[in-house]
Coordinates of C-alpha atoms in Angstrom, one line a residue:
M236 CA 0.3 0.0 0.0
K237 CA 3.2 2.3 0.3
K238 CA 3.8 2.5 -3.0
P239 CA 0.7 4.8 -4.7
V240 CA 1.6 6.7 -2.0
K241 CA 5.3 7.5 -3.0
Q242 CA 4.2 7.9 -6.4
L243 CA 1.6 10.3 -5.5
L244 CA 4.0 12.8 -4.0
L245 CA 6.4 12.6 -6.9
V246 CA 3.5 13.6 -8.9
L247 CA 2.9 16.4 -6.9
A248 CA 6.3 17.0 -6.7
L249 CA 6.8 17.5 -10.5
L250 CA 3.3 19.6 -11.0
F251 CA 5.1 21.7 -8.3
G252 CA 8.3 22.4 -9.4
I253 CA 8.0 25.0 -12.0
H254 CA 11.2 27.4 -12.4
L255 CA 11.1 30.7 -13.6
A256 CA 13.9 32.2 -15.6
G257 CA 14.8 35.3 -17.5
A258 CA 15.6 39.0 -17.4
Q259 CA 12.7 41.5 -16.6
T260 CA 12.3 44.5 -18.6
L261 CA 10.3 47.7 -18.8
I262 CA 9.0 48.5 -22.0
P263 CA 7.5 52.2 -22.8
L264 CA 4.2 51.6 -24.8
Y265 CA 2.9 55.2 -24.9
S266 CA 3.8 58.6 -23.8
F267 CA 0.3 61.1 -23.3
T268 CA 0.2 64.1 -25.4
G269 CA -2.3 66.1 -23.1
G270 CA -4.5 66.2 -25.9
N271 CA -7.5 64.3 -26.7
D272 CA -5.5 61.1 -25.4
G273 CA -5.5 62.8 -22.0
N274 CA -2.6 63.3 -19.3
N275 CA -0.9 62.6 -16.0
P276 CA -2.8 59.2 -15.4
I277 CA -3.5 58.7 -11.5
A278 CA -5.0 55.4 -12.0
G279 CA -3.9 51.8 -12.6
L280 CA -4.9 49.8 -15.9
V281 CA -7.3 46.7 -16.1
Q282 CA -7.8 44.4 -18.6
A283 CA -10.9 44.1 -20.1
S284 CA -12.3 40.3 -21.6
D285 CA -11.6 41.5 -25.2
G286 CA -7.5 41.3 -24.3
N287 CA -7.2 45.5 -24.1
L288 CA -6.2 47.4 -21.2
Y289 CA -9.0 50.1 -20.1
G290 CA -7.7 52.9 -17.9
T291 CA -8.4 56.9 -17.2
A292 CA -6.3 60.1 -17.1
P293 CA -8.1 63.1 -14.7
D294 CA -6.6 66.0 -17.4
G295 CA -6.4 66.5 -20.6
G296 CA -9.1 65.1 -23.3
T297 CA -11.5 67.5 -25.4
N298 CA -12.5 69.3 -22.5
G299 CA -9.8 69.4 -20.1
Y300 CA -11.6 67.4 -17.5
G301 CA -10.1 63.7 -18.2
T302 CA -10.4 60.8 -20.5
V303 CA -11.4 57.0 -20.4
F304 CA -9.0 55.1 -22.7
R305 CA -8.2 52.3 -24.6
I306 CA -5.0 50.5 -25.1
T307 CA -3.7 47.4 -26.6
T308 CA -0.8 45.2 -25.2
S309 CA 1.3 46.5 -27.9
G310 CA 1.0 50.0 -27.3
T311 CA -2.2 51.2 -29.6
L312 CA -4.0 53.6 -28.0
T313 CA -7.4 55.3 -28.7
P314 CA -9.0 57.8 -26.6
L315 CA -12.8 56.3 -25.9
Y316 CA -14.4 59.6 -23.9
S317 CA -13.7 62.7 -22.7
F318 CA -15.4 64.4 -19.5
T319 CA -17.3 67.7 -19.9
G320 CA -16.9 68.6 -16.2
G321 CA -20.7 68.6 -16.0
Y322 CA -23.2 65.6 -15.0
D323 CA -20.8 63.0 -16.5
G324 CA -18.2 64.1 -14.1
A325 CA -14.2 65.2 -14.1
D326 CA -10.9 64.1 -12.8
P327 CA -11.0 60.4 -12.6
R328 CA -8.8 58.9 -10.2
G329 CA -9.9 55.5 -9.4
V330 CA -9.2 52.4 -11.5
L331 CA -11.6 51.0 -13.6
I332 CA -13.3 47.7 -13.3
Q333 CA -15.2 45.2 -16.0
A334 CA -18.4 43.9 -14.2
S335 CA -20.1 40.6 -15.2
D336 CA -21.9 42.6 -17.3
G337 CA -18.9 43.1 -19.6
N338 CA -19.4 46.7 -19.1
L339 CA -16.6 49.0 -17.1
Y340 CA -17.9 51.4 -14.4
G341 CA -15.8 53.9 -12.5
T342 CA -15.7 57.2 -10.6
T343 CA -15.2 61.0 -11.0
E344 CA -13.8 63.0 -8.0
D345 CA -15.5 65.9 -9.1
G346 CA -18.5 66.9 -11.3
G347 CA -21.7 65.6 -11.5
T348 CA -25.1 67.6 -10.7
N349 CA -23.5 69.0 -7.1
D350 CA -19.9 68.8 -8.3
D351 CA -19.2 66.0 -5.2
G352 CA -18.1 63.7 -8.1
V353 CA -20.1 60.5 -10.0
V354 CA -20.4 57.0 -10.8
F355 CA -20.4 55.9 -14.4
R356 CA -20.8 53.0 -16.6
I357 CA -18.7 53.4 -20.1
T358 CA -18.8 50.5 -22.5
T359 CA -15.6 49.3 -24.3
N360 CA -16.6 51.3 -27.2
G361 CA -17.1 54.4 -24.9
V362 CA -20.7 54.8 -24.8
L363 CA -20.9 56.3 -20.9
T364 CA -24.0 56.8 -18.8
P365 CA -23.7 58.8 -15.5
L366 CA -25.2 56.7 -12.6
Y367 CA -25.0 58.7 -9.7
S368 CA -24.0 62.0 -8.4
F369 CA -23.0 62.5 -5.1
T370 CA -24.1 65.2 -3.1
G371 CA -22.0 66.2 -0.1
G372 CA -24.2 65.4 2.1
H373 CA -25.3 61.7 3.8
D374 CA -24.0 59.7 0.7
G375 CA -20.4 61.4 0.6
S376 CA -18.2 63.3 -1.8
D377 CA -15.2 63.2 -3.7
P378 CA -14.7 59.3 -4.2
R379 CA -10.8 58.5 -5.4
G380 CA -10.8 54.8 -5.4
G381 CA -12.5 52.7 -8.1
L382 CA -15.2 50.5 -7.9
V383 CA -15.1 46.3 -6.6
Q384 CA -18.0 44.2 -7.8
A385 CA -18.6 41.5 -4.7
N386 CA -20.2 38.3 -5.2
D387 CA -23.6 39.5 -4.7
G388 CA -23.2 41.5 -8.1
N389 CA -23.5 45.1 -6.5
L390 CA -20.4 47.6 -6.7
Y391 CA -18.9 49.0 -3.7
G392 CA -16.7 51.9 -2.9
T393 CA -15.6 54.9 -0.2
T394 CA -15.9 58.4 -0.8
S395 CA -13.3 60.4 0.6
D396 CA -15.2 63.2 2.3
G397 CA -18.5 63.8 3.0
G398 CA -21.3 61.7 4.7
T399 CA -23.0 62.2 8.2
N400 CA -19.6 63.0 10.0
F401 CA -17.8 64.6 6.9
N402 CA -15.2 61.8 7.4
G403 CA -16.2 59.8 4.0
T404 CA -18.2 57.1 3.4
V405 CA -18.6 53.1 2.2
F406 CA -21.5 52.6 -0.1
R407 CA -22.9 50.7 -2.6
I408 CA -24.6 50.7 -5.6
T409 CA -26.1 48.3 -8.3
T410 CA -24.9 48.2 -12.0
N411 CA -28.3 50.4 -12.8
G412 CA -27.7 52.8 -10.3
I413 CA -29.9 51.9 -7.0
F414 CA -27.6 53.7 -4.2
K415 CA -27.0 53.2 -0.5
T416 CA -24.9 54.4 1.7
L417 CA -23.5 51.5 4.2
Y418 CA -21.4 53.6 6.4
S419 CA -19.8 57.2 7.8
F420 CA -16.7 57.5 9.2
T421 CA -16.4 58.9 12.5
G422 CA -12.6 60.0 12.9
G423 CA -12.3 57.4 15.5
H424 CA -11.1 53.6 15.7
D425 CA -12.6 53.6 12.2
G426 CA -11.0 56.4 10.7
T427 CA -11.4 59.3 7.9
F428 CA -11.0 59.8 4.6
P429 CA -10.5 56.7 3.2
E430 CA -9.2 57.2 -0.5
S431 CA -8.4 53.7 -1.6
T432 CA -10.3 50.6 -3.6
L433 CA -12.0 48.0 -1.3
V434 CA -11.4 44.2 -1.4
Q435 CA -13.5 41.2 -1.2
A436 CA -11.8 38.2 0.8
G437 CA -12.4 34.9 0.5
D438 CA -14.5 35.4 3.7
G439 CA -16.8 37.7 1.7
K440 CA -15.9 40.8 3.9
L441 CA -14.6 43.8 2.5
Y442 CA -11.4 45.2 3.4
G443 CA -9.7 48.7 3.4
T444 CA -7.9 51.4 4.4
A445 CA -8.3 55.0 5.8
Y446 CA -5.9 57.4 4.8
Q447 CA -6.3 59.1 8.5
G448 CA -7.7 58.6 11.7
G449 CA -7.7 55.7 13.7
I450 CA -7.0 55.9 17.4
S451 CA -3.1 55.2 18.8
N452 CA -2.2 54.9 22.6
G453 CA -5.6 57.1 22.8
I454 CA -5.1 59.5 20.5
A455 CA -5.7 60.1 16.8
G456 CA -3.7 58.0 14.6
Y457 CA -2.3 58.0 11.1
G458 CA -4.9 55.8 9.2
A459 CA -6.4 52.6 9.8
L460 CA -7.9 49.5 8.4
F461 CA -11.4 48.1 8.1
R462 CA -13.2 45.2 7.7
I463 CA -17.1 45.8 6.6
T464 CA -19.9 43.7 5.5
T465 CA -22.0 44.0 2.7
N466 CA -24.5 45.3 4.7
G467 CA -22.7 48.0 6.3
I468 CA -21.1 46.2 9.9
L469 CA -17.6 47.5 10.2
T470 CA -14.8 46.5 12.2
P471 CA -11.7 48.6 12.8
L472 CA -8.4 46.3 12.6
Y473 CA -5.5 48.6 12.8
S474 CA -4.3 51.9 13.5
F475 CA -0.9 53.1 12.4
T476 CA 1.1 55.0 15.0
N477 CA 3.5 56.7 12.6
G478 CA 6.1 54.7 13.9
T479 CA 7.9 51.6 12.2
D480 CA 4.4 50.4 11.2
G481 CA 4.0 53.2 9.0
A482 CA 1.2 56.1 8.5
D483 CA -1.2 57.6 5.8
P484 CA -2.2 54.4 3.8
V485 CA -3.6 55.9 0.5
A486 CA -3.5 52.3 -1.5
G487 CA -6.0 49.6 -1.3
L488 CA -5.3 46.2 0.1
T489 CA -4.6 42.7 -2.1
Q490 CA -5.4 39.4 -0.4
A491 CA -2.6 37.0 -1.4
S492 CA -3.0 33.6 -2.0
D493 CA -1.7 32.8 1.8
G494 CA -4.7 34.3 2.5
N495 CA -3.4 37.6 4.4
L496 CA -3.9 41.0 3.0
Y497 CA -1.3 42.9 2.2
G498 CA -0.8 46.8 1.7
T499 CA 1.5 50.1 1.7
T500 CA 1.8 53.1 3.7
E501 CA 2.8 56.7 1.9
I502 CA 4.9 57.5 5.0
G503 CA 6.7 55.8 8.0
G504 CA 8.1 52.8 8.8
T505 CA 11.9 53.0 10.1
N506 CA 13.1 55.2 7.6
S507 CA 9.8 57.4 7.0
Y508 CA 9.7 56.7 3.7
G509 CA 6.6 54.4 3.8
A510 CA 6.5 50.9 4.7
I511 CA 5.0 47.5 3.2
F512 CA 2.9 45.2 5.6
R513 CA 1.1 42.2 5.8
I514 CA -2.3 41.8 8.1
T515 CA -4.6 38.9 8.4
T516 CA -8.3 39.2 8.2
N517 CA -8.4 39.3 12.2
G518 CA -5.8 42.3 12.3
I519 CA -2.9 40.6 13.4
F520 CA -0.4 43.1 11.8
T521 CA 3.0 42.7 10.6
R522 CA 5.4 45.4 9.3
L523 CA 7.7 43.8 5.7
Y524 CA 9.7 46.5 4.9
S525 CA 10.5 50.1 5.5
F526 CA 11.7 51.9 2.3
T527 CA 14.7 54.0 2.6
D528 CA 14.3 56.4 -0.3
G529 CA 17.6 54.5 -2.1
H530 CA 17.5 52.1 -4.7
D531 CA 14.3 50.7 -3.4
G532 CA 12.3 54.1 -3.8
A533 CA 9.8 56.1 -1.5
Y534 CA 6.6 56.7 -0.8
P535 CA 4.5 53.8 -2.3
L536 CA 1.1 55.3 -3.3
A537 CA -0.1 52.0 -4.7
T538 CA -2.3 48.9 -4.4
L539 CA -0.1 45.5 -4.7
V540 CA -0.7 42.8 -7.0
Q541 CA 0.3 39.3 -6.9
A542 CA 1.4 37.8 -9.9
Y543 CA 1.7 34.3 -11.5
D544 CA 5.3 34.1 -9.7
G545 CA 4.0 34.3 -6.2
N546 CA 5.4 37.6 -5.4
L547 CA 3.8 41.3 -4.9
Y548 CA 4.3 43.6 -7.1
G549 CA 4.4 47.6 -6.5
T550 CA 5.4 50.8 -7.5
A551 CA 7.1 53.6 -5.0
Y552 CA 6.7 57.3 -6.0
E553 CA 9.9 58.9 -5.5
G554 CA 13.5 57.6 -4.9
G555 CA 15.2 54.9 -6.8
T556 CA 18.5 55.3 -8.5
N557 CA 17.4 58.3 -10.5
G558 CA 14.8 59.8 -7.8
Y559 CA 11.9 59.3 -10.0
G560 CA 10.4 56.0 -8.5
T561 CA 10.6 52.6 -9.0
I562 CA 8.9 48.9 -9.4
F563 CA 9.7 46.8 -6.3
R564 CA 9.0 43.4 -5.7
I565 CA 8.2 41.4 -2.5
T566 CA 7.8 37.6 -1.5
T567 CA 4.9 37.3 1.1
G568 CA 7.6 36.7 3.6
G569 CA 9.2 40.0 3.4
T570 CA 12.2 39.5 1.2
F571 CA 12.4 42.9 -1.4
T572 CA 14.0 43.7 -4.4
S573 CA 13.5 46.5 -6.7
P574 CA 14.2 45.5 -10.1
Y575 CA 13.4 48.6 -11.8
S576 CA 14.2 52.7 -11.6
F577 CA 12.3 55.1 -13.6
A578 CA 14.6 57.7 -15.4
D579 CA 12.0 60.2 -16.4
G580 CA 12.9 59.5 -20.2
H581 CA 10.6 57.5 -22.6
D582 CA 9.7 55.4 -19.3
G583 CA 8.1 57.8 -17.7
A584 CA 8.6 59.1 -14.0
N585 CA 6.4 59.1 -10.5
P586 CA 4.1 56.4 -10.7
F587 CA 1.2 56.8 -8.8
A588 CA -1.0 53.9 -9.7
G589 CA -0.4 50.0 -9.1
L590 CA 0.5 47.2 -11.4
A591 CA -2.2 44.7 -13.9
Q592 CA -1.3 41.3 -14.6
A593 CA -2.5 40.6 -17.9
G594 CA -3.2 37.5 -19.6
N595 CA 0.2 37.3 -21.0
G596 CA 1.6 37.1 -17.9
N597 CA 3.2 40.6 -18.2
L598 CA 2.5 43.5 -15.8
Y599 CA 1.4 46.8 -17.2
G600 CA 1.2 50.4 -15.2
T601 CA 1.0 54.1 -15.9
A602 CA 3.2 56.6 -14.7
L603 CA 2.3 59.8 -14.0
G604 CA 5.1 62.2 -15.6
G605 CA 8.0 61.5 -17.6
G606 CA 7.4 60.4 -21.8
T607 CA 8.1 61.8 -24.4
N608 CA 6.0 64.6 -23.4
A609 CA 5.9 64.9 -19.9
E610 CA 2.8 64.3 -19.7
G611 CA 3.1 60.3 -18.3
T612 CA 3.2 57.2 -19.8
V613 CA 1.8 53.8 -19.9
F614 CA 4.6 50.7 -20.1
E615 CA 4.6 47.1 -19.8
F616 CA 6.8 45.2 -17.2
T617 CA 7.8 41.8 -18.5
L618 CA 7.9 39.0 -16.1
P619 CA 10.3 35.8 -16.6
V620 CA 8.4 33.3 -18.5
A621 CA 7.8 29.8 -16.9
A622 CA 10.4 27.0 -17.7
P623 CA 9.1 24.3 -19.9
L624 CA 7.1 21.8 -17.8
L625 CA 7.8 18.5 -16.6
S626 CA 6.1 15.3 -17.4
I627 CA 5.8 12.1 -15.7
L628 CA 5.0 8.1 -16.8
L629 CA 5.1 5.7 -14.0
N630 CA 6.2 2.5 -14.2
G631 CA 6.1 0.3 -11.5
H632 CA 9.0 1.4 -9.0
Q633 CA 10.4 3.5 -11.3
S634 CA 9.1 6.6 -13.1
V635 CA 10.4 8.4 -16.1
L636 CA 10.7 12.4 -16.6
F637 CA 10.7 14.0 -20.1
W638 CA 10.5 17.6 -20.7
P639 CA 10.4 19.1 -24.7
S640 CA 13.7 19.5 -26.7
S641 CA 13.2 23.1 -26.1
A642 CA 14.3 23.2 -22.9
N643 CA 18.0 22.5 -24.2
N644 CA 19.4 25.2 -21.5
Y645 CA 18.1 24.2 -18.6
V646 CA 19.2 21.7 -16.0
L647 CA 17.0 19.0 -13.9
Q648 CA 17.4 19.7 -10.2
S649 CA 16.1 17.6 -7.2
T650 CA 15.5 18.0 -3.5
T651 CA 13.7 16.0 -0.7
N652 CA 13.3 19.1 1.5
L653 CA 11.5 22.4 -0.3
V654 CA 12.4 24.7 2.7
S655 CA 16.1 24.0 1.6
P656 CA 17.6 26.5 -1.0
N657 CA 20.0 23.8 -2.2
W658 CA 19.0 21.6 -5.1
V659 CA 21.2 19.3 -6.5
V660 CA 21.7 19.1 -10.4
I661 CA 20.7 15.8 -11.7
T662 CA 21.4 16.5 -15.4
N663 CA 21.8 19.0 -18.1
T664 CA 18.9 18.8 -20.3
A665 CA 20.9 18.9 -23.5
P666 CA 20.6 17.0 -25.3
I667 CA 18.8 14.6 -22.9
T668 CA 14.9 14.8 -23.3
S669 CA 14.2 12.2 -20.4
I670 CA 15.6 10.5 -17.5
T671 CA 14.5 7.4 -15.4
V672 CA 14.4 7.4 -11.5
T673 CA 13.5 5.3 -8.8
N674 CA 10.8 6.2 -6.7
S675 CA 12.2 6.6 -2.8
S676 CA 11.5 7.9 0.2
P677 CA 11.5 10.5 1.3
A678 CA 9.8 12.0 -2.0
Q679 CA 11.9 13.4 -4.2
Y680 CA 10.9 17.2 -6.0
F681 CA 12.2 18.2 -9.3
R682 CA 12.4 21.3 -11.2
L683 CA 13.9 22.4 -14.4
A684 CA 16.0 25.5 -13.6
N685 CA 18.0 27.8 -15.8
P686 CA 21.4 28.2 -14.4

């Protein structure tokens, strides 16, 4: 009865053993002109089901109040809509979302009937419909974050001002525009002035950040993290102290594959240049990294994204080799690297927004400044490609491992302990395309690696 168990362990090991290889490169895709296309993008991008990327610019366009645009992964940009500053809104700052009906939804900080911001719907062909105009009263005003579609089909968001206490709100809106205020921030433990997009975690609850407020040692804190149900029951999770933990979280939270939430603070941390943190859904907080304003960057403002390699990627607004911001990578355990520094050239400068991973595996983002016209850019950041997969054929007490001939630059490695960094080279793959191994105990783990 033991042999099938050993074989199963080997199968799992083979499926697990994917190694990433190759260099990471930034490719400038588009430089904004400040004309019909817009300028100085603050929000990130979203890839829609048609394969194109969609985004917003808060300025420029035909009327000077911002735009919605579409861009292909190869860099062909098409302006879709220019805001008028009237009923349709003005100054879009939040990332778009594609809802289950195929339409894109977003917010503008200004404009609308009362000049307090708008929730809008836009088709991928550019037909825009205003859904709701904020009044600055109980419903809130000045939404700066994007929307999230929860598993109940409704859209949820925050406003940075307004509400019963003029400290911001959490709201719900249907795709047909039926609006409800769920919560008004008090400026106490719950925080004040939320600017970020919410995230729905696996437990069905929404999690977010408040830029200021919270209570630390009995006095006003420097931002807060909270949990809220889709019915509006809010629970404060953590208050920042402006110490080593960080301060002023502008960005939203991301739930990683380990179930924990990850985020950034604009300032604070050990060196006062911002921090990266992890928090459980029950409020257990851990600071993972403090920025130094060196090669790593400074002042992270963007929501993190977990890429297919399991790492979290983000942007820092300033710092880096040239002082114009960085793209950084951090593991869920806190190992930090900064693979790219912006140069204020064709690549852009001062990235404000987070990155989006497209179907081709690469990350796409926007830079607030830089580019050919100093009006901001759209860029592609390539990730290492996955090595060719190993296949397995079980044959009694032995297993045959084989791989495609395209893997001729790799080596086959093995270990019996995934925690250990030491992998033993079994063979060079060229010109070999298969090898027979004996099933043994403990289980062996295999991978193809690019030496």
